[in-house]
Amino acid sequence: NRGAKGRSYTGATVGDSHVDVMILYTTAVTAAIADPAGEAAIRVASSNQMLKDSCVNFRFRLVHTAEVS
């Protein structure tokens, strides 16, 4: 799946129940974490793997990350 501006969605596959997730973070987070958007993608993928391993037919889909002031 591809989102706005060609970004790939993290997690959900066709036929799964899913929730679209948008993660917004402050400049303080950017100062503390080198790649907040990448960290968010890793966390969503990890959550989806745990759901899959538990045979749960539900996934999170990261559709947007952005820094806010």
CSV table of C-alpha atoms in Angstrom, one decimal:
chain,number,residue,atom,x,y,z
A,1,ASN,CA,0.0,0.0,0.0
A,2,ARG,CA,1.2,3.5,-0.8
A,3,GLY,CA,0.1,6.7,1.0
A,4,ALA,CA,0.3,10.3,0.2
A,5,LYS,CA,3.5,11.4,-1.5
A,6,GLY,CA,4.4,7.8,-2.2
A,7,ARG,CA,5.1,6.8,1.5
A,8,SER,CA,4.5,3.2,2.2
A,9,TYR,CA,2.1,2.3,4.9
A,10,THR,CA,3.4,0.2,7.8
A,11,GLY,CA,1.6,-3.0,8.7
A,12,ALA,CA,-1.9,-3.5,7.4
A,13,THR,CA,-2.7,-5.9,4.6
A,14,VAL,CA,-5.7,-6.2,2.4
A,15,GLY,CA,-8.6,-7.7,4.3
A,16,ASP,CA,-7.4,-6.9,7.8
A,17,SER,CA,-9.2,-4.7,10.1
A,18,HIS,CA,-7.1,-1.7,10.8
A,19,VAL,CA,-6.8,1.7,12.4
A,20,ASP,CA,-5.0,4.5,10.6
A,21,VAL,CA,-2.5,6.2,12.9
A,22,MET,CA,-1.0,9.7,12.7
A,23,ILE,CA,1.9,10.4,15.1
A,24,LEU,CA,2.8,14.1,15.8
A,25,TYR,CA,5.8,15.0,17.8
A,26,THR,CA,7.4,18.1,19.1
A,27,THR,CA,10.9,19.6,18.5
A,28,ALA,CA,11.9,18.3,21.9
A,29,VAL,CA,11.3,14.8,20.6
A,30,THR,CA,13.4,15.5,17.5
A,31,ALA,CA,16.2,16.7,19.8
A,32,ALA,CA,16.0,13.5,21.9
A,33,ILE,CA,15.5,11.0,19.1
A,34,ALA,CA,17.5,11.2,15.8
A,35,ASP,CA,14.7,9.9,13.6
A,36,PRO,CA,11.3,10.1,15.3
A,37,ALA,CA,9.4,9.1,12.2
A,38,GLY,CA,11.6,6.1,11.7
A,39,GLU,CA,11.1,5.2,15.4
A,40,ALA,CA,7.3,5.5,15.0
A,41,ALA,CA,7.4,3.2,12.0
A,42,ILE,CA,9.5,0.6,14.0
A,43,ARG,CA,7.0,0.8,16.9
A,44,VAL,CA,4.0,0.3,14.7
A,45,ALA,CA,5.6,-2.6,12.9
A,46,SER,CA,6.5,-4.2,16.2
A,47,SER,CA,3.0,-3.8,17.5
A,48,ASN,CA,1.6,-5.3,14.3
A,49,GLN,CA,4.0,-8.3,14.6
A,50,MET,CA,2.8,-8.9,18.2
A,51,LEU,CA,-0.8,-8.8,17.0
A,52,LYS,CA,0.0,-11.2,14.2
A,53,ASP,CA,1.8,-13.6,16.5
A,54,SER,CA,-1.2,-13.5,18.8
A,55,CYS,CA,-3.5,-14.4,15.8
A,56,VAL,CA,-5.3,-11.1,16.1
A,57,ASN,CA,-6.9,-10.0,12.8
A,58,PHE,CA,-6.2,-6.3,13.5
A,59,ARG,CA,-3.4,-4.0,12.4
A,60,PHE,CA,-2.3,-0.4,12.9
A,61,ARG,CA,-1.4,1.5,9.8
A,62,LEU,CA,0.9,4.4,10.1
A,63,VAL,CA,-0.3,6.9,7.6
A,64,HIS,CA,1.4,10.1,8.7
A,65,THR,CA,4.2,11.4,11.0
A,66,ALA,CA,5.1,15.1,11.4
A,67,GLU,CA,6.9,17.4,13.7
A,68,VAL,CA,4.8,20.2,15.2
A,69,SER,CA,5.7,23.3,17.1
